[in-house]
Amino acid sequence: ILVLHKGEVKYFGYISSFIESVQGKVWRYEGPFVLKEIPEQGIIIGSHPTTSGIEVRFIAEHQIGNSETVQPTLEDAYIYANRKRAVI
């Protein structure tokens, strides 16, 4: 796979390796509201309401709150490779 962003090569290699590059950086948080640290320190990939509040999938370099790591996808790797700001 070849990933370009604004004419710059961000990744060239196997899809499996690309996905593995974000292993341990994709998280799922579920709670009554989105913790303010999630958008401040990470990149929100998606969210949806639950019976107890909200579930958020995000990329971050470390755990935030009581979030848990989840299996990364090709989309997660693409978002991470093309992030607009550094993930803290």
PDB file of C-alpha atoms in Angstrom:
ATOM      1  CA  ILE A   1       0.000   0.000   0.000  1.00  0.00           C
ATOM      2  CA  LEU A   2       1.134   3.551  -0.712  1.00  0.00           C
ATOM      3  CA  VAL A   3      -0.257   6.390   1.405  1.00  0.00           C
ATOM      4  CA  LEU A   4       0.192   9.935   0.136  1.00  0.00           C
ATOM      5  CA  HIS A   5      -0.777  13.159   1.856  1.00  0.00           C
ATOM      6  CA  LYS A   6      -0.385  16.467   0.015  1.00  0.00           C
ATOM      7  CA  GLY A   7       2.109  14.848  -2.346  1.00  0.00           C
ATOM      8  CA  GLU A   8       4.237  13.437   0.477  1.00  0.00           C
ATOM      9  CA  VAL A   9       4.693   9.682   0.916  1.00  0.00           C
ATOM     10  CA  LYS A  10       3.477   8.866   4.417  1.00  0.00           C
ATOM     11  CA  TYR A  11       3.790   5.086   4.104  1.00  0.00           C
ATOM     12  CA  PHE A  12       4.837   2.472   1.577  1.00  0.00           C
ATOM     13  CA  GLY A  13       4.648  -1.197   2.525  1.00  0.00           C
ATOM     14  CA  TYR A  14       2.341  -3.992   3.543  1.00  0.00           C
ATOM     15  CA  ILE A  15      -1.169  -3.241   4.781  1.00  0.00           C
ATOM     16  CA  SER A  16      -0.658  -5.486   7.810  1.00  0.00           C
ATOM     17  CA  SER A  17       2.472  -3.552   8.839  1.00  0.00           C
ATOM     18  CA  PHE A  18       0.668  -0.254   8.319  1.00  0.00           C
ATOM     19  CA  ILE A  19      -2.122  -1.348  10.650  1.00  0.00           C
ATOM     20  CA  GLU A  20       0.380  -2.731  13.184  1.00  0.00           C
ATOM     21  CA  SER A  21       2.038   0.704  13.295  1.00  0.00           C
ATOM     22  CA  VAL A  22      -0.877   1.992  15.396  1.00  0.00           C
ATOM     23  CA  GLN A  23      -1.136  -1.039  17.671  1.00  0.00           C
ATOM     24  CA  GLY A  24      -1.542   0.235  21.240  1.00  0.00           C
ATOM     25  CA  LYS A  25      -2.565   3.718  20.085  1.00  0.00           C
ATOM     26  CA  VAL A  26      -6.266   3.133  19.357  1.00  0.00           C
ATOM     27  CA  TRP A  27      -8.564   3.387  22.363  1.00  0.00           C
ATOM     28  CA  ARG A  28     -12.222   3.037  23.311  1.00  0.00           C
ATOM     29  CA  TYR A  29     -13.742   5.064  26.109  1.00  0.00           C
ATOM     30  CA  GLU A  30     -17.261   4.694  27.461  1.00  0.00           C
ATOM     31  CA  GLY A  31     -18.728   7.050  30.030  1.00  0.00           C
ATOM     32  CA  PRO A  32     -21.426   9.593  30.769  1.00  0.00           C
ATOM     33  CA  PHE A  33     -19.611  12.288  28.735  1.00  0.00           C
ATOM     34  CA  VAL A  34     -16.460  12.753  26.647  1.00  0.00           C
ATOM     35  CA  LEU A  35     -13.466  13.479  28.859  1.00  0.00           C
ATOM     36  CA  LYS A  36     -11.937  16.859  27.954  1.00  0.00           C
ATOM     37  CA  GLU A  37      -8.501  15.205  27.703  1.00  0.00           C
ATOM     38  CA  ILE A  38      -9.575  13.012  24.792  1.00  0.00           C
ATOM     39  CA  PRO A  39      -9.859  15.792  22.151  1.00  0.00           C
ATOM     40  CA  GLU A  40      -7.003  17.726  23.796  1.00  0.00           C
ATOM     41  CA  GLN A  41      -4.520  14.842  23.738  1.00  0.00           C
ATOM     42  CA  GLY A  42      -5.871  12.574  21.024  1.00  0.00           C
ATOM     43  CA  ILE A  43      -7.802  12.393  17.786  1.00  0.00           C
ATOM     44  CA  ILE A  44     -11.427  11.286  17.945  1.00  0.00           C
ATOM     45  CA  ILE A  45     -12.191   8.742  15.228  1.00  0.00           C
ATOM     46  CA  GLY A  46     -15.841   8.245  16.033  1.00  0.00           C
ATOM     47  CA  SER A  47     -18.469   8.254  18.752  1.00  0.00           C
ATOM     48  CA  HIS A  48     -21.985   7.099  19.358  1.00  0.00           C
ATOM     49  CA  PRO A  49     -24.494   7.353  22.186  1.00  0.00           C
ATOM     50  CA  THR A  50     -24.992   4.435  24.569  1.00  0.00           C
ATOM     51  CA  THR A  51     -27.553   3.787  27.267  1.00  0.00           C
ATOM     52  CA  SER A  52     -25.042   5.034  29.844  1.00  0.00           C
ATOM     53  CA  GLY A  53     -23.772   8.066  27.900  1.00  0.00           C
ATOM     54  CA  ILE A  54     -21.278   7.917  25.036  1.00  0.00           C
ATOM     55  CA  GLU A  55     -18.694   5.597  23.517  1.00  0.00           C
ATOM     56  CA  VAL A  56     -15.677   7.215  21.844  1.00  0.00           C
ATOM     57  CA  ARG A  57     -13.002   5.616  19.662  1.00  0.00           C
ATOM     58  CA  PHE A  58      -9.825   7.684  19.508  1.00  0.00           C
ATOM     59  CA  ILE A  59      -6.106   7.650  18.788  1.00  0.00           C
ATOM     60  CA  ALA A  60      -3.646   8.682  21.500  1.00  0.00           C
ATOM     61  CA  GLU A  61      -0.135   7.790  22.543  1.00  0.00           C
ATOM     62  CA  HIS A  62      -1.285   6.791  26.042  1.00  0.00           C
ATOM     63  CA  GLN A  63      -4.375   5.766  27.974  1.00  0.00           C
ATOM     64  CA  ILE A  64      -6.812   8.521  28.898  1.00  0.00           C
ATOM     65  CA  GLY A  65      -9.208   7.918  31.770  1.00  0.00           C
ATOM     66  CA  ASN A  66     -10.433   4.349  31.942  1.00  0.00           C
ATOM     67  CA  SER A  67     -10.151   3.792  28.189  1.00  0.00           C
ATOM     68  CA  GLU A  68      -9.034   0.438  26.825  1.00  0.00           C
ATOM     69  CA  THR A  69      -7.017  -0.405  23.740  1.00  0.00           C
ATOM     70  CA  VAL A  70      -8.854  -1.853  20.762  1.00  0.00           C
ATOM     71  CA  GLN A  71      -7.753  -3.599  17.590  1.00  0.00           C
ATOM     72  CA  PRO A  72      -6.665  -0.985  15.024  1.00  0.00           C
ATOM     73  CA  THR A  73      -8.098  -0.864  11.506  1.00  0.00           C
ATOM     74  CA  LEU A  74      -6.797   0.394   8.178  1.00  0.00           C
ATOM     75  CA  GLU A  75      -8.815   3.580   8.710  1.00  0.00           C
ATOM     76  CA  ASP A  76      -7.149   4.132  12.100  1.00  0.00           C
ATOM     77  CA  ALA A  77      -3.686   3.770  10.562  1.00  0.00           C
ATOM     78  CA  TYR A  78      -4.588   6.185   7.749  1.00  0.00           C
ATOM     79  CA  ILE A  79      -5.886   8.800  10.198  1.00  0.00           C
ATOM     80  CA  TYR A  80      -2.788   8.418  12.373  1.00  0.00           C
ATOM     81  CA  ALA A  81      -0.424   8.738   9.392  1.00  0.00           C
ATOM     82  CA  ASN A  82      -2.196  11.893   8.185  1.00  0.00           C
ATOM     83  CA  ARG A  83      -2.957  13.539  11.511  1.00  0.00           C
ATOM     84  CA  LYS A  84      -2.907  17.310  11.395  1.00  0.00           C
ATOM     85  CA  ARG A  85      -1.233  17.718  14.766  1.00  0.00           C
ATOM     86  CA  ALA A  86       1.065  15.713  16.940  1.00  0.00           C
ATOM     87  CA  VAL A  87      -0.664  13.183  19.151  1.00  0.00           C
ATOM     88  CA  ILE A  88       0.568  13.621  22.705  1.00  0.00           C
TER      89      ILE A  88
END
